[in-house]
Amino acid sequence: MQKPAQTKAAHLSHRTNAAFLLLAMLALSFAALMPRPAAAELNAAARAVPSAALVGEGKMTFLGFGIFEAELYAPQGRYSPDGPFALKLTYLRNFKGAAIAEETAKQMRRQGMKDGPVLETWVARMTRIFPNVSKGQSLIGVRDAAGNTVFYSGGKTIGSIKDPEFTRRFFAIWLGQNTQNPDLRNKLVGSRS
């Protein structure tokens, strides 16, 4: 039989543990609501997006097959199409860089871009920039403060296209109102747009 002092100490210890557990759960819940810093995820690209934090993330699938996982980063986790941001695509399959460039052009056409010398120039530039990617590899596209696009892979700059019209059309593929995948867009930008 426990003595009253031992019973009181055990009860107090149980209440202290329960209070600590509750505080820990509240802290974890609060942390989940805070934007996740992006320095590790973006590497060199983080310098172009000051105070970058995760805005949203989602997965692109086609006929049930995973194509890529997407993450959108912006200053303090607040996306603005006119400000700097980074879109990170982590590929779930192997793709040729030229195929990525051609699919990008196809999506631009779907959104109203006409074939012509400008699109041909963009496709040629993207084909030179985009490497072949293997499963698990990421490409990051950054809209910088000047409205240009800079591409990164493996923590290094792999190329840029200094044309605000390219930037607008390129990122509209995933983030624009006329995207082919509005569910992915909603997961990336949420109610912030």
mmCIF file with all atom_site columns, C-alpha atoms in Angstrom:
data_model
loop_
_atom_site.group_PDB
_atom_site.id
_atom_site.type_symbol
_atom_site.label_atom_id
_atom_site.label_alt_id
_atom_site.label_comp_id
_atom_site.label_asym_id
_atom_site.label_entity_id
_atom_site.label_seq_id
_atom_site.pdbx_PDB_ins_code
_atom_site.Cartn_x
_atom_site.Cartn_y
_atom_site.Cartn_z
_atom_site.occupancy
_atom_site.B_iso_or_equiv
_atom_site.pdbx_formal_charge
_atom_site.auth_seq_id
_atom_site.auth_comp_id
_atom_site.auth_asym_id
_atom_site.auth_atom_id
_atom_site.pdbx_PDB_model_num
ATOM 1   C CA . MET A 1 1   ? 0.000  0.000  0.000   1.00 0.00 ? 1   MET A CA 1
ATOM 2   C CA . GLN A 1 2   ? 1.320  3.438  -0.969  1.00 0.00 ? 2   GLN A CA 1
ATOM 3   C CA . LYS A 1 3   ? 1.652  6.113  1.644   1.00 0.00 ? 3   LYS A CA 1
ATOM 4   C CA . PRO A 1 4   ? -0.344 9.360  1.105   1.00 0.00 ? 4   PRO A CA 1
ATOM 5   C CA . ALA A 1 5   ? 2.839  11.319 0.305   1.00 0.00 ? 5   ALA A CA 1
ATOM 6   C CA . GLN A 1 6   ? 3.826  8.767  -2.349  1.00 0.00 ? 6   GLN A CA 1
ATOM 7   C CA . THR A 1 7   ? 0.319  8.811  -3.862  1.00 0.00 ? 7   THR A CA 1
ATOM 8   C CA . LYS A 1 8   ? 0.332  12.618 -3.973  1.00 0.00 ? 8   LYS A CA 1
ATOM 9   C CA . ALA A 1 9   ? 3.809  12.637 -5.596  1.00 0.00 ? 9   ALA A CA 1
ATOM 10  C CA . ALA A 1 10  ? 2.760  10.053 -8.191  1.00 0.00 ? 10  ALA A CA 1
ATOM 11  C CA . HIS A 1 11  ? -0.411 12.024 -8.995  1.00 0.00 ? 11  HIS A CA 1
ATOM 12  C CA . LEU A 1 12  ? 1.596  15.269 -9.293  1.00 0.00 ? 12  LEU A CA 1
ATOM 13  C CA . SER A 1 13  ? 4.139  13.546 -11.532 1.00 0.00 ? 13  SER A CA 1
ATOM 14  C CA . HIS A 1 14  ? 1.335  12.222 -13.767 1.00 0.00 ? 14  HIS A CA 1
ATOM 15  C CA . ARG A 1 15  ? -0.221 15.714 -14.030 1.00 0.00 ? 15  ARG A CA 1
ATOM 16  C CA . THR A 1 16  ? 3.183  17.245 -14.829 1.00 0.00 ? 16  THR A CA 1
ATOM 17  C CA . ASN A 1 17  ? 3.793  14.666 -17.561 1.00 0.00 ? 17  ASN A CA 1
ATOM 18  C CA . ALA A 1 18  ? 0.321  15.264 -19.025 1.00 0.00 ? 18  ALA A CA 1
ATOM 19  C CA . ALA A 1 19  ? 0.866  19.048 -19.019 1.00 0.00 ? 19  ALA A CA 1
ATOM 20  C CA . PHE A 1 20  ? 4.271  18.639 -20.663 1.00 0.00 ? 20  PHE A CA 1
ATOM 21  C CA . LEU A 1 21  ? 2.777  16.345 -23.315 1.00 0.00 ? 21  LEU A CA 1
ATOM 22  C CA . LEU A 1 22  ? 0.002  18.867 -24.015 1.00 0.00 ? 22  LEU A CA 1
ATOM 23  C CA . LEU A 1 23  ? 2.520  21.709 -24.366 1.00 0.00 ? 23  LEU A CA 1
ATOM 24  C CA . ALA A 1 24  ? 4.675  19.603 -26.699 1.00 0.00 ? 24  ALA A CA 1
ATOM 25  C CA . MET A 1 25  ? 1.654  18.784 -28.879 1.00 0.00 ? 25  MET A CA 1
ATOM 26  C CA . LEU A 1 26  ? 0.666  22.462 -29.030 1.00 0.00 ? 26  LEU A CA 1
ATOM 27  C CA . ALA A 1 27  ? 4.218  23.443 -29.989 1.00 0.00 ? 27  ALA A CA 1
ATOM 28  C CA . LEU A 1 28  ? 4.278  20.859 -32.790 1.00 0.00 ? 28  LEU A CA 1
ATOM 29  C CA . SER A 1 29  ? 0.876  22.022 -34.052 1.00 0.00 ? 29  SER A CA 1
ATOM 30  C CA . PHE A 1 30  ? 2.041  25.636 -34.044 1.00 0.00 ? 30  PHE A CA 1
ATOM 31  C CA . ALA A 1 31  ? 5.269  24.698 -35.828 1.00 0.00 ? 31  ALA A CA 1
ATOM 32  C CA . ALA A 1 32  ? 3.268  22.946 -38.548 1.00 0.00 ? 32  ALA A CA 1
ATOM 33  C CA . LEU A 1 33  ? 1.428  26.211 -39.237 1.00 0.00 ? 33  LEU A CA 1
ATOM 34  C CA . MET A 1 34  ? 4.634  28.212 -39.609 1.00 0.00 ? 34  MET A CA 1
ATOM 35  C CA . PRO A 1 35  ? 6.278  28.448 -43.047 1.00 0.00 ? 35  PRO A CA 1
ATOM 36  C CA . ARG A 1 36  ? 9.108  25.934 -43.448 1.00 0.00 ? 36  ARG A CA 1
ATOM 37  C CA . PRO A 1 37  ? 12.457 27.653 -44.166 1.00 0.00 ? 37  PRO A CA 1
ATOM 38  C CA . ALA A 1 38  ? 13.791 26.759 -47.573 1.00 0.00 ? 38  ALA A CA 1
ATOM 39  C CA . ALA A 1 39  ? 17.561 27.127 -47.470 1.00 0.00 ? 39  ALA A CA 1
ATOM 40  C CA . ALA A 1 40  ? 18.264 23.381 -47.477 1.00 0.00 ? 40  ALA A CA 1
ATOM 41  C CA . GLU A 1 41  ? 15.604 22.558 -50.077 1.00 0.00 ? 41  GLU A CA 1
ATOM 42  C CA . LEU A 1 42  ? 16.607 25.308 -52.497 1.00 0.00 ? 42  LEU A CA 1
ATOM 43  C CA . ASN A 1 43  ? 20.395 25.472 -52.036 1.00 0.00 ? 43  ASN A CA 1
ATOM 44  C CA . ALA A 1 44  ? 21.800 28.231 -54.283 1.00 0.00 ? 44  ALA A CA 1
ATOM 45  C CA . ALA A 1 45  ? 18.316 29.215 -55.489 1.00 0.00 ? 45  ALA A CA 1
ATOM 46  C CA . ALA A 1 46  ? 17.436 30.416 -51.966 1.00 0.00 ? 46  ALA A CA 1
ATOM 47  C CA . ARG A 1 47  ? 19.610 33.523 -52.505 1.00 0.00 ? 47  ARG A CA 1
ATOM 48  C CA . ALA A 1 48  ? 17.219 34.733 -55.230 1.00 0.00 ? 48  ALA A CA 1
ATOM 49  C CA . VAL A 1 49  ? 14.143 34.410 -52.975 1.00 0.00 ? 49  VAL A CA 1
ATOM 50  C CA . PRO A 1 50  ? 14.766 36.334 -49.744 1.00 0.00 ? 50  PRO A CA 1
ATOM 51  C CA . SER A 1 51  ? 13.407 34.647 -46.588 1.00 0.00 ? 51  SER A CA 1
ATOM 52  C CA . ALA A 1 52  ? 12.069 31.794 -48.729 1.00 0.00 ? 52  ALA A CA 1
ATOM 53  C CA . ALA A 1 53  ? 9.592  29.489 -47.016 1.00 0.00 ? 53  ALA A CA 1
ATOM 54  C CA . LEU A 1 54  ? 7.325  26.762 -48.303 1.00 0.00 ? 54  LEU A CA 1
ATOM 55  C CA . VAL A 1 55  ? 3.972  28.016 -49.630 1.00 0.00 ? 55  VAL A CA 1
ATOM 56  C CA . GLY A 1 56  ? 2.550  24.651 -50.735 1.00 0.00 ? 56  GLY A CA 1
ATOM 57  C CA . GLU A 1 57  ? 3.332  21.317 -52.299 1.00 0.00 ? 57  GLU A CA 1
ATOM 58  C CA . GLY A 1 58  ? 1.645  18.713 -54.453 1.00 0.00 ? 58  GLY A CA 1
ATOM 59  C CA . LYS A 1 59  ? 2.173  15.816 -56.821 1.00 0.00 ? 59  LYS A CA 1
ATOM 60  C CA . MET A 1 60  ? 1.598  15.619 -60.581 1.00 0.00 ? 60  MET A CA 1
ATOM 61  C CA . THR A 1 61  ? 0.314  12.295 -61.867 1.00 0.00 ? 61  THR A CA 1
ATOM 62  C CA . PHE A 1 62  ? -0.755 11.076 -65.285 1.00 0.00 ? 62  PHE A CA 1
ATOM 63  C CA . LEU A 1 63  ? -2.909 7.967  -65.654 1.00 0.00 ? 63  LEU A CA 1
ATOM 64  C CA . GLY A 1 64  ? -1.985 7.019  -62.105 1.00 0.00 ? 64  GLY A CA 1
ATOM 65  C CA . PHE A 1 65  ? 1.769  7.324  -62.649 1.00 0.00 ? 65  PHE A CA 1
ATOM 66  C CA . GLY A 1 66  ? 3.748  9.853  -60.630 1.00 0.00 ? 66  GLY A CA 1
ATOM 67  C CA . ILE A 1 67  ? 5.473  12.451 -62.811 1.00 0.00 ? 67  ILE A CA 1
ATOM 68  C CA . PHE A 1 68  ? 6.923  14.869 -60.264 1.00 0.00 ? 68  PHE A CA 1
ATOM 69  C CA . GLU A 1 69  ? 6.466  16.355 -56.823 1.00 0.00 ? 69  GLU A CA 1
ATOM 70  C CA . ALA A 1 70  ? 6.223  20.151 -56.781 1.00 0.00 ? 70  ALA A CA 1
ATOM 71  C CA . GLU A 1 71  ? 7.060  22.636 -54.038 1.00 0.00 ? 71  GLU A CA 1
ATOM 72  C CA . LEU A 1 72  ? 6.488  26.389 -54.188 1.00 0.00 ? 72  LEU A CA 1
ATOM 73  C CA . TYR A 1 73  ? 8.625  28.735 -52.083 1.00 0.00 ? 73  TYR A CA 1
ATOM 74  C CA . ALA A 1 74  ? 8.187  32.484 -51.616 1.00 0.00 ? 74  ALA A CA 1
ATOM 75  C CA . PRO A 1 75  ? 9.321  35.157 -49.139 1.00 0.00 ? 75  PRO A CA 1
ATOM 76  C CA . GLN A 1 76  ? 7.844  34.318 -45.715 1.00 0.00 ? 76  GLN A CA 1
ATOM 77  C CA . GLY A 1 77  ? 5.721  31.652 -47.440 1.00 0.00 ? 77  GLY A CA 1
ATOM 78  C CA . ARG A 1 78  ? 3.522  34.264 -49.193 1.00 0.00 ? 78  ARG A CA 1
ATOM 79  C CA . TYR A 1 79  ? 3.214  33.761 -52.939 1.00 0.00 ? 79  TYR A CA 1
ATOM 80  C CA . SER A 1 80  ? 2.776  36.699 -55.311 1.00 0.00 ? 80  SER A CA 1
ATOM 81  C CA . PRO A 1 81  ? 2.969  36.144 -59.088 1.00 0.00 ? 81  PRO A CA 1
ATOM 82  C CA . ASP A 1 82  ? 4.753  39.506 -59.393 1.00 0.00 ? 82  ASP A CA 1
ATOM 83  C CA . GLY A 1 83  ? 7.395  38.834 -56.740 1.00 0.00 ? 83  GLY A CA 1
ATOM 84  C CA . PRO A 1 84  ? 10.291 36.442 -56.456 1.00 0.00 ? 84  PRO A CA 1
ATOM 85  C CA . PHE A 1 85  ? 9.470  32.770 -55.893 1.00 0.00 ? 85  PHE A CA 1
ATOM 86  C CA . ALA A 1 86  ? 10.904 29.324 -56.585 1.00 0.00 ? 86  ALA A CA 1
ATOM 87  C CA . LEU A 1 87  ? 9.170  26.269 -58.018 1.00 0.00 ? 87  LEU A CA 1
ATOM 88  C CA . LYS A 1 88  ? 10.990 23.016 -57.283 1.00 0.00 ? 88  LYS A CA 1
ATOM 89  C CA . LEU A 1 89  ? 10.084 19.915 -59.297 1.00 0.00 ? 89  LEU A CA 1
ATOM 90  C CA . THR A 1 90  ? 11.443 16.591 -58.073 1.00 0.00 ? 90  THR A CA 1
ATOM 91  C CA . TYR A 1 91  ? 11.015 14.040 -60.841 1.00 0.00 ? 91  TYR A CA 1
ATOM 92  C CA . LEU A 1 92  ? 9.572  10.607 -60.098 1.00 0.00 ? 92  LEU A CA 1
ATOM 93  C CA . ARG A 1 93  ? 10.674 9.143  -63.439 1.00 0.00 ? 93  ARG A CA 1
ATOM 94  C CA . ASN A 1 94  ? 13.552 9.593  -65.877 1.00 0.00 ? 94  ASN A CA 1
ATOM 95  C CA . PHE A 1 95  ? 13.091 12.281 -68.555 1.00 0.00 ? 95  PHE A CA 1
ATOM 96  C CA . LYS A 1 96  ? 15.236 13.693 -71.343 1.00 0.00 ? 96  LYS A CA 1
ATOM 97  C CA . GLY A 1 97  ? 15.901 17.419 -71.084 1.00 0.00 ? 97  GLY A CA 1
ATOM 98  C CA . ALA A 1 98  ? 14.694 17.921 -74.670 1.00 0.00 ? 98  ALA A CA 1
ATOM 99  C CA . ALA A 1 99  ? 11.405 16.191 -73.798 1.00 0.00 ? 99  ALA A CA 1
ATOM 100 C CA . ILE A 1 100 ? 10.930 18.537 -70.823 1.00 0.00 ? 100 ILE A CA 1
ATOM 101 C CA . ALA A 1 101 ? 11.511 21.530 -73.127 1.00 0.00 ? 101 ALA A CA 1
ATOM 102 C CA . GLU A 1 102 ? 9.026  20.218 -75.713 1.00 0.00 ? 102 GLU A CA 1
ATOM 103 C CA . GLU A 1 103 ? 6.359  19.505 -73.069 1.00 0.00 ? 103 GLU A CA 1
ATOM 104 C CA . THR A 1 104 ? 6.871  23.010 -71.683 1.00 0.00 ? 104 THR A CA 1
ATOM 105 C CA . ALA A 1 105 ? 6.293  24.481 -75.167 1.00 0.00 ? 105 ALA A CA 1
ATOM 106 C CA . LYS A 1 106 ? 3.211  22.277 -75.614 1.00 0.00 ? 106 LYS A CA 1
ATOM 107 C CA . GLN A 1 107 ? 1.753  23.609 -72.354 1.00 0.00 ? 107 GLN A CA 1
ATOM 108 C CA . MET A 1 108 ? 2.522  27.200 -73.389 1.00 0.00 ? 108 MET A CA 1
ATOM 109 C CA . ARG A 1 109 ? 0.670  26.600 -76.675 1.00 0.00 ? 109 ARG A CA 1
ATOM 110 C CA . ARG A 1 110 ? -2.257 25.126 -74.764 1.00 0.00 ? 110 ARG A CA 1
ATOM 111 C CA . GLN A 1 111 ? -2.464 28.384 -72.832 1.00 0.00 ? 111 GLN A CA 1
ATOM 112 C CA . GLY A 1 112 ? -2.531 30.515 -75.971 1.00 0.00 ? 112 GLY A CA 1
ATOM 113 C CA . MET A 1 113 ? 1.089  31.017 -77.025 1.00 0.00 ? 113 MET A CA 1
ATOM 114 C CA . LYS A 1 114 ? 1.336  30.995 -80.820 1.00 0.00 ? 114 LYS A CA 1
ATOM 115 C CA . ASP A 1 115 ? 4.036  29.108 -82.680 1.00 0.00 ? 115 ASP A CA 1
ATOM 116 C CA . GLY A 1 116 ? 6.605  31.449 -84.101 1.00 0.00 ? 116 GLY A CA 1
ATOM 117 C CA . PRO A 1 117 ? 10.169 32.685 -83.755 1.00 0.00 ? 117 PRO A CA 1
ATOM 118 C CA . VAL A 1 118 ? 9.801  33.644 -80.079 1.00 0.00 ? 118 VAL A CA 1
ATOM 119 C CA . LEU A 1 119 ? 8.582  30.194 -79.034 1.00 0.00 ? 119 LEU A CA 1
ATOM 120 C CA . GLU A 1 120 ? 11.236 28.543 -81.219 1.00 0.00 ? 120 GLU A CA 1
ATOM 121 C CA . THR A 1 121 ? 13.915 30.607 -79.478 1.00 0.00 ? 121 THR A CA 1
ATOM 122 C CA . TRP A 1 122 ? 12.558 29.672 -76.052 1.00 0.00 ? 122 TRP A CA 1
ATOM 123 C CA . VAL A 1 123 ? 12.462 25.957 -76.929 1.00 0.00 ? 123 VAL A CA 1
ATOM 124 C CA . ALA A 1 124 ? 16.060 26.097 -78.173 1.00 0.00 ? 124 ALA A CA 1
ATOM 125 C CA . ARG A 1 125 ? 17.154 27.852 -74.956 1.00 0.00 ? 125 ARG A CA 1
ATOM 126 C CA . MET A 1 126 ? 15.282 25.394 -72.721 1.00 0.00 ? 126 MET A CA 1
ATOM 127 C CA . THR A 1 127 ? 16.716 22.439 -74.644 1.00 0.00 ? 127 THR A CA 1
ATOM 128 C CA . ARG A 1 128 ? 20.240 23.754 -73.972 1.00 0.00 ? 128 ARG A CA 1
ATOM 129 C CA . ILE A 1 129 ? 19.453 24.445 -70.291 1.00 0.00 ? 129 ILE A CA 1
ATOM 130 C CA . PHE A 1 130 ? 17.450 21.413 -69.147 1.00 0.00 ? 130 PHE A CA 1
ATOM 131 C CA . PRO A 1 131 ? 19.545 18.342 -68.358 1.00 0.00 ? 131 PRO A CA 1
ATOM 132 C CA . ASN A 1 132 ? 18.313 14.786 -68.624 1.00 0.00 ? 132 ASN A CA 1
ATOM 133 C CA . VAL A 1 133 ? 16.820 13.995 -65.217 1.00 0.00 ? 133 VAL A CA 1
ATOM 134 C CA . SER A 1 134 ? 16.655 10.738 -63.339 1.00 0.00 ? 134 SER A CA 1
ATOM 135 C CA . LYS A 1 135 ? 14.193 9.626  -60.703 1.00 0.00 ? 135 LYS A CA 1
ATOM 136 C CA . GLY A 1 136 ? 14.697 11.694 -57.544 1.00 0.00 ? 136 GLY A CA 1
ATOM 137 C CA . GLN A 1 137 ? 16.498 14.583 -59.271 1.00 0.00 ? 137 GLN A CA 1
ATOM 138 C CA . SER A 1 138 ? 15.161 18.119 -58.869 1.00 0.00 ? 138 SER A CA 1
ATOM 139 C CA . LEU A 1 139 ? 15.035 21.135 -61.156 1.00 0.00 ? 139 LEU A CA 1
ATOM 140 C CA . ILE A 1 140 ? 14.258 24.523 -59.661 1.00 0.00 ? 140 ILE A CA 1
ATOM 141 C CA . GLY A 1 141 ? 12.873 27.477 -61.592 1.00 0.00 ? 141 GLY A CA 1
ATOM 142 C CA . VAL A 1 142 ? 13.116 30.876 -59.917 1.00 0.00 ? 142 VAL A CA 1
ATOM 143 C CA . ARG A 1 143 ? 11.257 34.032 -60.841 1.00 0.00 ? 143 ARG A CA 1
ATOM 144 C CA . ASP A 1 144 ? 13.711 36.668 -59.693 1.00 0.00 ? 144 ASP A CA 1
ATOM 145 C CA . ALA A 1 145 ? 12.883 40.209 -58.556 1.00 0.00 ? 145 ALA A CA 1
ATOM 146 C CA . ALA A 1 146 ? 13.423 41.525 -62.113 1.00 0.00 ? 146 ALA A CA 1
ATOM 147 C CA . GLY A 1 147 ? 10.893 39.080 -63.588 1.00 0.00 ? 147 GLY A CA 1
ATOM 148 C CA . ASN A 1 148 ? 13.437 36.796 -65.245 1.00 0.00 ? 148 ASN A CA 1
ATOM 149 C CA . THR A 1 149 ? 13.751 33.023 -64.875 1.00 0.00 ? 149 THR A CA 1
ATOM 150 C CA . VAL A 1 150 ? 16.832 31.303 -63.478 1.00 0.00 ? 150 VAL A CA 1
ATOM 151 C CA . PHE A 1 151 ? 17.131 27.507 -63.437 1.00 0.00 ? 151 PHE A CA 1
ATOM 152 C CA . TYR A 1 152 ? 19.033 25.413 -60.889 1.00 0.00 ? 152 TYR A CA 1
ATOM 153 C CA . SER A 1 153 ? 19.944 21.759 -60.533 1.00 0.00 ? 153 SER A CA 1
ATOM 154 C CA . GLY A 1 154 ? 22.195 20.046 -58.025 1.00 0.00 ? 154 GLY A CA 1
ATOM 155 C CA . GLY A 1 155 ? 22.733 23.282 -56.116 1.00 0.00 ? 155 GLY A CA 1
ATOM 156 C CA . LYS A 1 156 ? 24.103 25.104 -59.188 1.00 0.00 ? 156 LYS A CA 1
ATOM 157 C CA . THR A 1 157 ? 22.773 27.585 -61.720 1.00 0.00 ? 157 THR A CA 1
ATOM 158 C CA . ILE A 1 158 ? 22.238 25.775 -65.041 1.00 0.00 ? 158 ILE A CA 1
ATOM 159 C CA . GLY A 1 159 ? 20.894 28.677 -67.098 1.00 0.00 ? 159 GLY A CA 1
ATOM 160 C CA . SER A 1 160 ? 18.539 31.615 -67.320 1.00 0.00 ? 160 SER A CA 1
ATOM 161 C CA . ILE A 1 161 ? 16.092 33.239 -69.696 1.00 0.00 ? 161 ILE A CA 1
ATOM 162 C CA . LYS A 1 162 ? 15.924 36.988 -69.248 1.00 0.00 ? 162 LYS A CA 1
ATOM 163 C CA . ASP A 1 163 ? 12.495 37.667 -70.661 1.00 0.00 ? 163 ASP A CA 1
ATOM 164 C CA . PRO A 1 164 ? 9.561  38.571 -68.385 1.00 0.00 ? 164 PRO A CA 1
ATOM 165 C CA . GLU A 1 165 ? 7.110  37.235 -70.999 1.00 0.00 ? 165 GLU A CA 1
ATOM 166 C CA . PHE A 1 166 ? 8.829  33.832 -70.901 1.00 0.00 ? 166 PHE A CA 1
ATOM 167 C CA . THR A 1 167 ? 8.717  33.934 -67.097 1.00 0.00 ? 167 THR A CA 1
ATOM 168 C CA . ARG A 1 168 ? 4.992  34.688 -67.056 1.00 0.00 ? 168 ARG A CA 1
ATOM 169 C CA . ARG A 1 169 ? 4.150  31.948 -69.544 1.00 0.00 ? 169 ARG A CA 1
ATOM 170 C CA . PHE A 1 170 ? 6.532  29.387 -68.061 1.00 0.00 ? 170 PHE A CA 1
ATOM 171 C CA . PHE A 1 171 ? 5.246  29.595 -64.488 1.00 0.00 ? 171 PHE A CA 1
ATOM 172 C CA . ALA A 1 172 ? 1.613  29.886 -65.635 1.00 0.00 ? 172 ALA A CA 1
ATOM 173 C CA . ILE A 1 173 ? 1.894  26.211 -66.635 1.00 0.00 ? 173 ILE A CA 1
ATOM 174 C CA . TRP A 1 174 ? 1.692  25.315 -62.922 1.00 0.00 ? 174 TRP A CA 1
ATOM 175 C CA . LEU A 1 175 ? 0.578  28.507 -61.189 1.00 0.00 ? 175 LEU A CA 1
ATOM 176 C CA . GLY A 1 176 ? -1.686 30.297 -63.689 1.00 0.00 ? 176 GLY A CA 1
ATOM 177 C CA . GLN A 1 177 ? -5.477 30.432 -63.621 1.00 0.00 ? 177 GLN A CA 1
ATOM 178 C CA . ASN A 1 178 ? -5.601 28.469 -66.907 1.00 0.00 ? 178 ASN A CA 1
ATOM 179 C CA . THR A 1 179 ? -3.351 25.625 -65.745 1.00 0.00 ? 179 THR A CA 1
ATOM 180 C CA . GLN A 1 180 ? -4.144 22.131 -66.959 1.00 0.00 ? 180 GLN A CA 1
ATOM 181 C CA . ASN A 1 181 ? -3.928 20.903 -63.354 1.00 0.00 ? 181 ASN A CA 1
ATOM 182 C CA . PRO A 1 182 ? -5.938 23.235 -61.080 1.00 0.00 ? 182 PRO A CA 1
ATOM 183 C CA . ASP A 1 183 ? -5.797 20.770 -58.165 1.00 0.00 ? 183 ASP A CA 1
ATOM 184 C CA . LEU A 1 184 ? -2.003 20.934 -58.160 1.00 0.00 ? 184 LEU A CA 1
ATOM 185 C CA . ARG A 1 185 ? -2.126 24.726 -58.453 1.00 0.00 ? 185 ARG A CA 1
ATOM 186 C CA . ASN A 1 186 ? -4.453 24.936 -55.444 1.00 0.00 ? 186 ASN A CA 1
ATOM 187 C CA . LYS A 1 187 ? -2.101 22.774 -53.392 1.00 0.00 ? 187 LYS A CA 1
ATOM 188 C CA . LEU A 1 188 ? 0.853  24.953 -54.388 1.00 0.00 ? 188 LEU A CA 1
ATOM 189 C CA . VAL A 1 189 ? -0.641 28.416 -53.902 1.00 0.00 ? 189 VAL A CA 1
ATOM 190 C CA . GLY A 1 190 ? -3.681 27.618 -51.730 1.00 0.00 ? 190 GLY A CA 1
ATOM 191 C CA . SER A 1 191 ? -5.905 30.568 -50.981 1.00 0.00 ? 191 SER A CA 1
ATOM 192 C CA . ARG A 1 192 ? -3.009 33.027 -51.265 1.00 0.00 ? 192 ARG A CA 1
ATOM 193 C CA . SER A 1 193 ? -3.781 33.956 -54.859 1.00 0.00 ? 193 SER A CA 1
#
